[in-house]
Coordinates of C-alpha atoms in Angstrom, one line a residue:
Chain A
M232 CA 19.9 9.9 84.6
T233 CA 20.8 13.5 84.4
D234 CA 17.7 14.1 82.3
R235 CA 15.6 12.5 85.0
G236 CA 17.2 14.7 87.7
A237 CA 16.6 17.8 85.6
M238 CA 13.0 17.0 85.2
R239 CA 12.4 16.6 88.9
G240 CA 14.2 19.8 89.7
F241 CA 12.1 21.7 87.2
S242 CA 8.8 20.5 88.6
D243 CA 9.9 21.0 92.2
G244 CA 10.9 24.6 91.4
R245 CA 7.5 25.2 89.9
R246 CA 5.7 23.7 92.8
T247 CA 7.4 25.7 95.6
G248 CA 7.2 28.8 93.4
A249 CA 3.4 28.5 93.2
A250 CA 2.1 30.3 96.3
G251 CA 3.8 28.4 99.1
A252 CA 3.5 24.8 97.9
R253 CA -0.1 24.6 98.9
A254 CA -2.1 25.0 95.7
T255 CA -2.2 21.7 93.8
P256 CA -1.6 22.3 90.1
F257 CA -4.5 22.3 87.7
V258 CA -3.2 19.1 86.1
D259 CA -3.2 17.2 89.3
R260 CA -6.6 18.4 90.4
N261 CA -8.3 17.3 87.1
F262 CA -5.9 14.5 86.5
K263 CA -8.4 11.7 86.1
Y264 CA -10.5 13.6 83.6
L265 CA -7.5 14.8 81.6
M266 CA -6.3 11.3 81.3
I267 CA -9.5 9.9 79.8
F268 CA -10.1 13.0 77.6
P269 CA -8.0 12.0 74.5
A270 CA -9.5 8.5 74.4
V271 CA -13.1 9.8 74.8
A272 CA -12.5 12.4 72.2
V273 CA -11.3 9.9 69.6
I274 CA -14.1 7.5 70.3
L275 CA -16.7 10.1 70.1
F276 CA -15.4 11.4 66.9
I277 CA -15.3 8.0 65.2
G278 CA -18.1 6.3 67.1
L279 CA -20.8 8.7 68.2
F280 CA -20.6 11.6 65.8
P281 CA -21.0 9.4 62.7
V282 CA -23.9 7.6 64.3
I283 CA -25.7 10.8 64.8
H284 CA -24.8 11.8 61.2
T285 CA -26.2 8.4 60.1
L286 CA -29.4 9.0 62.0
M287 CA -29.9 12.3 60.1
I288 CA -29.2 10.7 56.8
S289 CA -31.5 7.8 57.4
V290 CA -34.5 10.1 57.5
Q291 CA -33.5 11.9 54.3
N292 CA -33.4 10.4 50.8
L293 CA -29.8 10.3 49.5
T294 CA -28.9 8.0 46.7
M295 CA -26.2 8.1 44.0
L296 CA -28.4 10.1 41.7
D297 CA -30.5 12.0 44.2
E298 CA -29.1 14.5 46.8
D299 CA -32.4 15.1 48.5
T300 CA -31.8 16.3 52.0
S301 CA -35.4 17.0 52.8
F302 CA -37.1 15.1 55.6
H303 CA -38.6 11.8 54.5
G304 CA -39.6 10.4 57.8
L305 CA -39.2 6.7 58.3
V306 CA -39.7 5.5 54.7
H307 CA -36.3 3.7 54.7
Y308 CA -37.1 2.0 58.0
G309 CA -40.4 0.9 56.4
R310 CA -38.7 -0.3 53.3
L311 CA -36.4 -2.4 55.5
L312 CA -39.3 -4.3 57.0
S313 CA -40.4 -5.4 53.5
D314 CA -36.9 -6.0 52.1
G315 CA -36.7 -9.8 51.8
R316 CA -33.1 -9.7 50.8
F317 CA -32.2 -7.9 54.1
W318 CA -34.0 -10.5 56.2
E319 CA -32.5 -13.3 54.2
A320 CA -29.0 -11.8 54.8
I321 CA -29.8 -11.8 58.5
G322 CA -30.9 -15.4 58.2
H323 CA -27.7 -16.4 56.4
T324 CA -25.7 -14.7 59.0
L325 CA -27.5 -16.6 61.7
I326 CA -26.9 -19.9 59.9
F327 CA -23.2 -19.2 60.1
V328 CA -23.4 -18.4 63.8
V329 CA -25.6 -21.4 64.7
V330 CA -23.5 -23.9 62.8
A331 CA -19.9 -22.6 63.2
L332 CA -20.1 -21.6 66.9
P333 CA -21.1 -24.9 68.4
T334 CA -18.7 -26.8 66.0
E335 CA -15.8 -24.6 67.0
L336 CA -16.7 -24.9 70.7
V337 CA -16.9 -28.7 70.6
L338 CA -13.8 -29.2 68.4
G339 CA -11.9 -26.7 70.5
L340 CA -12.9 -28.5 73.7
A341 CA -11.9 -31.9 72.3
L342 CA -8.6 -30.5 71.2
A343 CA -8.0 -28.9 74.6
Y344 CA -8.6 -32.3 76.2
L345 CA -6.2 -33.9 73.8
F346 CA -3.5 -31.5 74.9
L347 CA -4.4 -31.2 78.6
D348 CA -2.1 -33.9 80.1
R349 CA 1.6 -34.1 79.7
L350 CA 2.5 -34.5 76.0
P351 CA 6.0 -34.5 74.4
G352 CA 6.4 -31.3 72.3
K353 CA 3.2 -29.8 73.6
Q354 CA 4.5 -26.2 73.5
V355 CA 5.5 -26.6 69.8
F356 CA 2.2 -28.1 68.9
V357 CA 0.2 -25.3 70.6
A358 CA 2.4 -22.6 69.0
L359 CA 1.8 -24.1 65.6
L360 CA -1.9 -24.7 66.1
V361 CA -2.7 -21.1 66.9
L362 CA -1.2 -19.7 63.7
P363 CA -4.6 -19.8 61.8
V364 CA -6.0 -17.4 64.4
V365 CA -3.7 -14.6 63.5
V366 CA -3.9 -14.9 59.7
S367 CA -5.9 -12.0 58.3
P368 CA -9.4 -13.4 57.7
V369 CA -9.5 -12.2 54.1
I370 CA -6.2 -14.0 53.5
A371 CA -7.6 -17.1 55.1
G372 CA -10.5 -16.8 52.7
A373 CA -8.1 -16.4 49.7
T374 CA -6.2 -19.4 50.9
W375 CA -9.2 -21.6 51.0
R376 CA -10.3 -20.4 47.6
L377 CA -7.0 -21.8 46.2
L378 CA -7.5 -25.0 48.2
F379 CA -11.1 -25.4 47.0
D380 CA -10.4 -24.8 43.3
Q381 CA -12.2 -27.4 41.4
R382 CA -9.2 -28.3 39.2
Y383 CA -6.0 -27.0 40.7
G384 CA -6.9 -27.3 44.3
P385 CA -5.8 -30.2 46.5
I386 CA -9.1 -30.8 48.2
N387 CA -10.9 -32.2 45.2
Q388 CA -7.7 -34.1 44.4
V389 CA -7.8 -35.8 47.9
I390 CA -11.5 -36.5 47.6
G391 CA -10.8 -38.0 44.2
W392 CA -8.3 -40.4 45.8
F393 CA -10.9 -41.7 48.1
A394 CA -13.7 -41.7 45.5
G395 CA -11.4 -43.5 43.0
E396 CA -12.2 -41.1 40.2
D397 CA -11.7 -37.5 39.4
V398 CA -14.1 -35.2 41.2
T399 CA -14.9 -31.6 40.2
I400 CA -16.9 -30.1 43.0
L401 CA -17.5 -26.4 42.4
W402 CA -17.0 -25.5 46.1
T403 CA -17.5 -21.8 45.7
V404 CA -20.3 -21.9 43.0
D405 CA -22.4 -24.9 43.6
P406 CA -25.3 -24.0 45.9
A407 CA -25.0 -27.4 47.7
F408 CA -21.3 -26.7 48.6
V409 CA -20.9 -23.0 49.2
Y410 CA -22.1 -23.2 52.8
P411 CA -19.8 -26.1 53.7
A412 CA -16.9 -24.3 52.0
I413 CA -17.3 -21.1 54.0
L414 CA -18.0 -23.0 57.2
I415 CA -14.9 -25.2 56.8
A416 CA -12.7 -22.1 56.3
E417 CA -14.3 -20.3 59.2
I418 CA -14.1 -23.3 61.5
W419 CA -10.5 -23.9 60.5
Q420 CA -9.5 -20.4 61.4
W421 CA -11.3 -20.1 64.8
T422 CA -11.3 -23.6 66.3
P423 CA -7.7 -22.9 67.5
F424 CA -9.0 -19.8 69.3
M425 CA -11.5 -21.8 71.3
F426 CA -8.9 -24.5 71.8
L427 CA -6.4 -22.0 73.2
L428 CA -8.8 -20.4 75.7
L429 CA -10.3 -23.7 76.8
L430 CA -6.9 -25.3 77.2
A431 CA -6.0 -22.4 79.6
A432 CA -9.3 -22.8 81.4
L433 CA -9.0 -26.6 81.7
S434 CA -5.5 -26.3 83.1
N435 CA -6.8 -24.1 85.9
V436 CA -9.5 -26.5 87.1
D437 CA -9.0 -27.4 90.7
Q438 CA -7.1 -30.7 90.7
S439 CA -8.3 -31.8 94.1
Q440 CA -11.9 -31.6 93.0
L441 CA -11.1 -33.8 90.0
E442 CA -9.3 -36.3 92.2
A443 CA -12.3 -36.3 94.6
A444 CA -14.6 -37.1 91.7
E445 CA -12.4 -39.9 90.5
I446 CA -12.3 -41.4 94.0
D447 CA -16.1 -41.3 94.2
G448 CA -16.1 -43.2 90.9
A449 CA -17.8 -40.5 88.9
S450 CA -17.9 -41.1 85.2
F451 CA -16.1 -38.9 82.8
W452 CA -19.3 -37.1 81.6
R453 CA -20.6 -36.7 85.2
T454 CA -17.3 -35.2 86.3
F455 CA -17.3 -33.0 83.2
F456 CA -20.8 -31.6 83.8
K457 CA -20.6 -31.3 87.6
V458 CA -17.0 -30.2 88.1
V459 CA -15.3 -29.1 84.9
L460 CA -18.0 -27.2 83.2
P461 CA -18.9 -24.9 86.1
A462 CA -15.1 -24.2 86.5
I463 CA -14.5 -23.3 82.9
W464 CA -17.8 -21.6 82.3
P465 CA -16.6 -18.0 82.8
V466 CA -13.9 -18.4 80.1
M467 CA -16.2 -20.4 77.9
A468 CA -18.8 -17.7 78.1
I469 CA -16.4 -15.0 77.1
A470 CA -15.0 -17.1 74.2
V471 CA -18.5 -17.8 72.9
L472 CA -19.5 -14.2 73.2
I473 CA -16.4 -13.0 71.3
R474 CA -16.9 -15.5 68.6
A475 CA -20.7 -14.9 68.3
L476 CA -20.1 -11.2 67.8
D477 CA -17.4 -11.9 65.3
L478 CA -19.5 -14.4 63.4
F479 CA -22.4 -12.0 63.3
R480 CA -20.2 -9.5 61.4
L481 CA -18.8 -12.2 59.1
F482 CA -17.6 -10.5 56.0
D483 CA -13.9 -11.2 55.0
V484 CA -14.1 -15.0 54.5
V485 CA -17.3 -14.9 52.5
W486 CA -16.0 -11.9 50.5
A487 CA -12.9 -13.9 49.5
L488 CA -14.7 -17.1 48.8
T489 CA -18.1 -16.3 47.2
R490 CA -18.7 -12.6 47.4
G491 CA -22.1 -13.6 48.8
G492 CA -22.9 -15.7 45.8
P493 CA -24.1 -17.6 43.9
G494 CA -26.7 -15.0 43.5
T495 CA -27.3 -13.9 47.1
L496 CA -27.2 -17.3 48.6
T497 CA -24.4 -16.7 51.0
E498 CA -24.9 -13.0 51.5
T499 CA -24.4 -12.1 55.1
F500 CA -25.7 -8.9 56.7
S501 CA -22.3 -7.3 56.4
I502 CA -22.0 -8.1 52.7
Y503 CA -25.5 -6.9 52.0
A504 CA -24.8 -3.6 53.8
Y505 CA -21.6 -3.2 51.7
V506 CA -23.4 -3.9 48.5
Q507 CA -26.2 -1.4 49.3
G508 CA -23.9 1.3 50.6
F509 CA -20.9 1.1 48.3
Q510 CA -22.1 -0.6 45.1
Q511 CA -25.8 0.5 44.8
F512 CA -25.1 3.8 46.6
E513 CA -28.3 3.6 48.5
T514 CA -27.0 6.0 51.1
S515 CA -30.0 6.7 53.2
Y516 CA -31.2 3.2 53.1
T517 CA -27.9 1.8 54.2
A518 CA -27.8 4.3 57.0
A519 CA -31.2 3.1 58.2
M520 CA -30.1 -0.5 58.0
S521 CA -26.9 0.2 59.9
L522 CA -28.9 1.8 62.7
V523 CA -31.4 -0.9 63.0
V524 CA -28.6 -3.5 63.3
I525 CA -26.8 -1.5 65.9
I526 CA -29.9 -1.4 68.0
L527 CA -30.8 -5.0 67.5
L528 CA -27.3 -6.0 68.4
A529 CA -27.1 -3.8 71.5
I530 CA -30.3 -5.3 72.8
T531 CA -29.1 -8.9 72.1
V532 CA -25.8 -8.3 73.7
T533 CA -27.3 -6.7 76.8
L534 CA -29.7 -9.6 77.2
V535 CA -27.0 -12.2 76.7
L536 CA -24.7 -10.5 79.1
R537 CA -27.4 -10.5 81.7
R538 CA -28.2 -14.2 81.1
M539 CA -24.6 -15.2 81.3
E540 CA -23.9 -13.1 84.4
I541 CA -20.4 -12.5 83.3
D542 CA -18.3 -11.1 86.1
R543 CA -16.9 -7.8 85.1
Chain B
M44 CA 2.7 -48.2 83.2
K45 CA 2.7 -49.8 79.8
R46 CA -0.9 -48.6 79.2
R47 CA -0.1 -45.0 80.1
Q48 CA 2.7 -45.0 77.5
V49 CA 0.5 -46.4 74.9
R50 CA -2.1 -43.8 75.7
M51 CA 0.4 -41.0 75.4
A52 CA 1.8 -42.4 72.1
V53 CA -1.7 -42.5 70.7
R54 CA -2.4 -38.9 71.9
F55 CA 0.9 -37.8 70.4
V56 CA 0.0 -39.3 67.0
V57 CA -3.4 -37.7 67.0
A58 CA -2.0 -34.4 68.1
A59 CA 0.6 -34.5 65.3
L60 CA -2.1 -35.4 62.7
V61 CA -4.4 -32.6 63.9
T62 CA -1.5 -30.1 63.7
V63 CA -0.6 -31.1 60.2
L64 CA -4.2 -30.8 59.2
F65 CA -4.5 -27.3 60.6
L66 CA -1.2 -26.2 59.1
F67 CA -1.8 -27.7 55.6
P68 CA -3.7 -24.6 54.3
I69 CA -0.9 -22.4 55.3
Y70 CA 1.6 -24.8 53.8
W71 CA -0.4 -24.8 50.5
L72 CA -0.5 -21.0 50.4
A73 CA 3.3 -20.8 51.0
I74 CA 4.2 -23.5 48.5
I75 CA 2.1 -21.9 45.7
S76 CA 4.1 -18.7 46.1
F77 CA 7.3 -20.7 45.3
K78 CA 5.8 -22.5 42.2
T79 CA 6.2 -21.6 38.6
P80 CA 3.0 -20.9 36.7
D81 CA 3.2 -24.3 35.1
E82 CA 3.3 -26.0 38.5
I83 CA 0.5 -23.8 39.9
F84 CA -1.8 -24.8 37.0
A85 CA -0.6 -28.4 36.8
Y86 CA -3.3 -31.2 36.8
P87 CA -3.3 -33.1 39.1
P88 CA -2.0 -30.5 41.6
V89 CA 1.7 -30.6 42.5
W90 CA 2.4 -30.8 46.3
W91 CA 6.0 -30.0 46.1
P92 CA 7.6 -27.9 43.4
E93 CA 10.7 -29.0 41.4
Q94 CA 12.7 -26.2 42.9
I95 CA 12.0 -23.2 45.2
Q96 CA 12.1 -20.0 43.2
F97 CA 11.3 -16.5 44.2
A98 CA 10.1 -15.0 40.9
N99 CA 6.6 -14.5 42.3
Y100 CA 8.0 -12.2 45.0
A101 CA 10.3 -10.4 42.6
V102 CA 7.3 -9.4 40.5
L103 CA 5.6 -7.9 43.5
F104 CA 8.6 -5.8 44.3
K105 CA 9.2 -4.8 40.6
D106 CA 5.6 -3.8 40.1
G107 CA 5.6 -1.9 43.3
D108 CA 2.7 -4.0 44.8
A109 CA 4.9 -4.8 47.8
V110 CA 4.6 -1.2 48.9
T111 CA 1.2 -2.2 50.3
V112 CA 3.0 -4.2 53.0
W113 CA 4.8 -1.0 53.8
N114 CA 1.5 0.9 54.0
S115 CA 0.1 -1.7 56.3
L116 CA 3.3 -1.4 58.5
V117 CA 3.0 2.4 58.7
I118 CA -0.7 2.5 59.5
A119 CA -0.6 -0.4 61.9
S120 CA 2.5 0.9 63.8
I121 CA 1.4 4.5 64.1
S122 CA -2.2 3.7 65.1
T123 CA -0.8 1.2 67.6
V124 CA 1.4 3.8 69.3
F125 CA -1.5 6.3 69.5
A126 CA -4.0 3.7 70.8
M127 CA -1.5 2.5 73.4
V128 CA -0.6 5.9 74.8
I129 CA -4.1 7.3 74.8
G130 CA -5.7 4.0 75.9
T131 CA -3.3 3.4 78.7
M132 CA -3.8 6.9 80.1
C133 CA -7.6 6.3 80.1
A134 CA -7.1 2.8 81.6
Y135 CA -5.0 4.3 84.4
S136 CA -7.7 6.8 85.2
I137 CA -10.3 4.1 85.3
A138 CA -8.2 1.6 87.2
R139 CA -7.1 4.0 89.9
F140 CA -9.8 6.6 90.2
R141 CA -12.8 4.6 88.9
T142 CA -13.5 7.5 86.5
G143 CA -17.0 7.3 85.1
G144 CA -17.9 4.2 87.0
N145 CA -19.1 0.9 85.5
L146 CA -21.2 2.7 83.0
F147 CA -18.2 4.4 81.3
S148 CA -16.3 1.1 81.1
D149 CA -19.2 -0.8 79.7
W150 CA -19.8 1.9 77.1
L151 CA -16.1 1.8 76.1
L152 CA -16.2 -1.9 75.6
S153 CA -19.5 -1.9 73.8
N154 CA -17.8 0.2 71.1
R155 CA -15.7 -2.8 70.3
M156 CA -18.8 -4.9 69.7
I157 CA -20.3 -2.8 66.9
P158 CA -19.8 -4.6 63.5
P159 CA -17.3 -2.7 61.4
I160 CA -19.6 -2.6 58.4
V161 CA -22.1 -0.6 60.5
I162 CA -19.4 1.9 61.6
V163 CA -17.7 2.1 58.2
F164 CA -20.6 3.6 56.4
P165 CA -21.1 6.7 58.6
V166 CA -17.3 7.0 58.9
F167 CA -17.1 7.0 55.1
L168 CA -19.6 9.8 54.8
L169 CA -17.7 11.7 57.4
F170 CA -14.3 11.1 55.7
V171 CA -15.7 12.2 52.4
E172 CA -16.6 15.6 53.9
L173 CA -13.2 15.9 55.7
G174 CA -11.2 14.7 52.6
L175 CA -9.8 11.8 54.6
V176 CA -10.7 9.0 52.2
D177 CA -7.6 7.2 50.8
S178 CA -5.3 8.9 53.3
F179 CA -2.9 7.6 55.9
V180 CA -4.4 10.0 58.5
G181 CA -7.9 8.6 58.0
L182 CA -7.1 4.9 58.5
I183 CA -4.7 5.7 61.3
L184 CA -7.4 7.6 63.1
L185 CA -10.0 4.9 62.5
Y186 CA -7.8 2.0 63.7
T187 CA -6.7 4.1 66.7
A188 CA -10.4 4.6 67.6
F189 CA -11.3 1.0 66.9
N190 CA -8.5 -0.4 69.0
L191 CA -9.0 2.0 72.0
P192 CA -11.7 0.0 73.8
Y193 CA -9.5 -3.1 73.6
V194 CA -6.4 -1.2 74.9
V195 CA -8.3 0.4 77.7
W196 CA -9.9 -3.0 78.7
M197 CA -6.6 -4.9 78.7
M198 CA -4.4 -2.2 80.3
R199 CA -6.9 -1.7 83.0
G200 CA -6.4 -5.3 84.0
Y201 CA -2.6 -5.0 83.8
I202 CA -2.5 -1.8 85.8
Q203 CA -4.7 -3.3 88.5
D204 CA -2.1 -6.0 88.9
I205 CA 0.5 -3.3 89.8
P206 CA 0.9 -2.8 93.6
L207 CA -0.4 0.6 94.7
E208 CA 2.3 1.3 97.2
L209 CA 4.9 2.3 94.6
E210 CA 2.7 5.0 93.3
E211 CA 1.9 6.3 96.8
S212 CA 5.5 6.5 97.8
A213 CA 6.3 8.3 94.5
L214 CA 3.6 10.8 95.4
V215 CA 5.0 11.3 98.8
D216 CA 8.4 11.9 97.2
G217 CA 6.9 14.9 95.4
C218 CA 6.1 13.5 92.0
T219 CA 3.1 15.0 90.2
R220 CA 0.4 12.6 89.1
W221 CA 1.6 12.7 85.6
Q222 CA 5.2 11.9 86.7
V223 CA 3.8 8.9 88.7
F224 CA 2.1 7.7 85.5
V225 CA 5.1 8.1 83.3
R226 CA 7.9 7.0 85.6
V227 CA 6.2 4.4 87.8
V228 CA 3.1 3.0 86.1
W229 CA 4.3 2.9 82.5
P230 CA 7.6 1.0 83.3
M231 CA 5.8 -1.4 85.6
A232 CA 3.2 -2.2 83.0
R233 CA 5.8 -2.9 80.3
G234 CA 4.9 -6.5 79.8
G235 CA 1.2 -5.8 79.4
L236 CA 1.9 -2.8 77.2
F237 CA 4.0 -4.9 74.9
A238 CA 1.5 -7.8 74.7
T239 CA -1.5 -5.5 74.2
A240 CA 0.4 -3.5 71.5
V241 CA 1.0 -6.7 69.6
F242 CA -2.6 -7.6 69.4
T243 CA -3.5 -4.0 68.5
F244 CA -1.0 -4.2 65.8
V245 CA -2.2 -7.5 64.5
F246 CA -5.8 -6.2 64.3
A247 CA -4.8 -3.1 62.3
W248 CA -2.5 -5.2 60.1
N249 CA -5.2 -7.8 59.3
E250 CA -8.2 -5.5 59.0
F251 CA -10.0 -5.6 55.8
I252 CA -13.5 -3.9 55.6
F253 CA -12.3 -0.4 56.7
A254 CA -9.4 -0.6 54.4
L255 CA -11.5 -1.8 51.5
V256 CA -14.0 1.0 51.8
L257 CA -11.7 3.9 52.8
T258 CA -8.7 3.4 50.5
R259 CA -8.6 3.8 46.7
S260 CA -5.1 3.7 45.3
E261 CA -2.8 5.8 47.5
V262 CA -2.7 3.9 50.8
T263 CA -4.0 0.4 49.8
T264 CA -3.1 -2.1 52.6
F265 CA -1.9 -5.6 51.8
P266 CA -5.2 -7.5 52.5
V267 CA -7.0 -5.2 50.1
Q268 CA -4.2 -5.6 47.6
V269 CA -4.6 -9.4 47.7
T270 CA -8.3 -9.1 46.8
H271 CA -7.4 -6.9 43.9
Y272 CA -5.9 -10.0 42.3
F273 CA -9.2 -11.8 42.3
G274 CA -10.9 -11.0 39.1
G275 CA -13.3 -12.7 36.8
Q276 CA -11.5 -15.4 34.9
S277 CA -7.9 -14.6 35.6
N278 CA -6.9 -15.1 39.2
F279 CA -3.3 -14.2 39.7
W280 CA -2.7 -17.2 42.0
A281 CA 1.1 -16.6 42.3
K282 CA 0.5 -13.0 43.3
I283 CA -2.2 -13.9 45.7
A284 CA 0.0 -16.4 47.4
A285 CA 3.2 -14.4 47.4
M286 CA 1.5 -11.2 48.7
S287 CA -0.3 -13.2 51.4
V288 CA 2.9 -14.8 52.6
L289 CA 4.6 -11.4 52.6
G290 CA 1.9 -10.0 54.8
T291 CA 1.5 -13.0 57.1
V292 CA 5.1 -13.9 58.0
P293 CA 5.7 -10.8 60.2
I294 CA 2.6 -11.6 62.2
F295 CA 3.6 -15.2 62.7
I296 CA 7.0 -14.2 64.0
A297 CA 5.5 -11.6 66.4
V298 CA 2.9 -14.0 67.8
T299 CA 5.3 -16.8 68.2
L300 CA 7.7 -14.6 70.2
L301 CA 4.8 -13.5 72.4
Q302 CA 3.4 -16.9 73.0
R303 CA 3.1 -16.4 76.7
F304 CA 0.9 -13.4 76.3
L305 CA -1.3 -14.9 73.7
V306 CA -4.1 -16.4 75.8
R307 CA -4.7 -13.2 77.8
G308 CA -4.5 -11.1 74.7
I309 CA -7.1 -12.9 72.6
S310 CA -9.5 -13.6 75.5
L311 CA -9.9 -9.9 76.2
G312 CA -8.1 -10.5 79.5
A313 CA -10.6 -13.1 80.7
V314 CA -7.9 -15.7 81.1
K315 CA -4.8 -14.4 82.9
G316 CA -2.8 -17.3 81.3

């Protein structure tokens, strides 16, 4: 308390001392700009400055062996166009987005409906169900790697019980199973995310509208599409957007499970960029690749935001 | 009446089964960390060890690997404090003075959407020149920057919920703008600050790509340490499991305590929850 009083006395003294209490101090006059300055400085330093640096590097020709800083024009951008592995990586990434996102959405919605009405122990269930969301994704990947082990993992064991014989599926190696394996891990971790947001959204749907629909004898699906979906749409749109962007940068789970293998079969864009930049040391090429993806992503996100008309 | 009870019973059973299914991977990870090597590599797999033993954890502490959890704690804590202070200042300016308009807010949020792998490469080149690779300063700076858009976005929402009258009367009472911020806004936003800080912390704690690229041996964080145990033929399963559990338990505790802030936190404030 005394400290607080002292502080106030100090500032009052300064104020009256400054030319008859009229002049507002510098800090107050520029307050709003001073307040954003540190944040902007940090973001510019980490966000913008490196991007400009990257732009410069992308038109040079830096590799591990070659420190050539002369201007090379757009050769690396040209190389990108004809780099099959790059476009395949983008394709793999899109497969993960296109399969995992709807699955998580539908499962999350189904779960949200399951928990919507009164249920004994609801709080406990919800608290437990959300735990996968906060596990570090790379740890989640490691966990599933242990689960998927062909000999010492419980998954093949359980499948074996149903099959009636020992099964040895090579989940992280067999080309037929690597995608299911990664998708299962991914869907396990993020379905609870969808569930949690959709449960909150469903709980906020106007009850009187639901009752009106029920009195009118509307079917479940009709009520869902006409009443519920429009009401939960804003939340759903945000949830889908967050997840879509996360899935597009998918790295951790794949890294832990397959490292993009076998071969390059599950290589996502993020993994390919990592390999090029930090294992092949194709500095300039990776720089060009990073920029192209930033631009592609910015365009996509802007278009999607426009389409979804998310209220900001 | 009877039918409703049956319905609820069925829902309860399904809910319980689903919960068990979703928790099983976490259970399996935890239980491996308590097994002996013989039990880990038993065929068929053992679902419950003979006895719970902590040798796998003891090894982590003896070899000094457990220090990576400490590294994670230092980096996540300090970067969270920085991001919260700087971010809340910025959020206050945007919430109350509309500084920079919509364009500035959108630009801030768009920084959050850039894939880390795209940012990490330029940042790596920058850090090499500044000598910040494999240093606490480097990762703290990076996590602060990466969390800032989130903090600004969330805190803007929380500050807008605070009634303006309090700040006005504080100004009339002769407080400077800064004093209004520190003495009125900051305490009023306590709940939001706390919740946002937890998610900021969780992000920095769990983050992998930045840490993988920007650390070597000095400041390895725990997720990177776990991947060090993957290797060719010999996967140190016991270490993977024990290390993962060490790093995950604190997050579980934090999130469970903050259950009521969870929805707003992970939905970027879209759901007030």
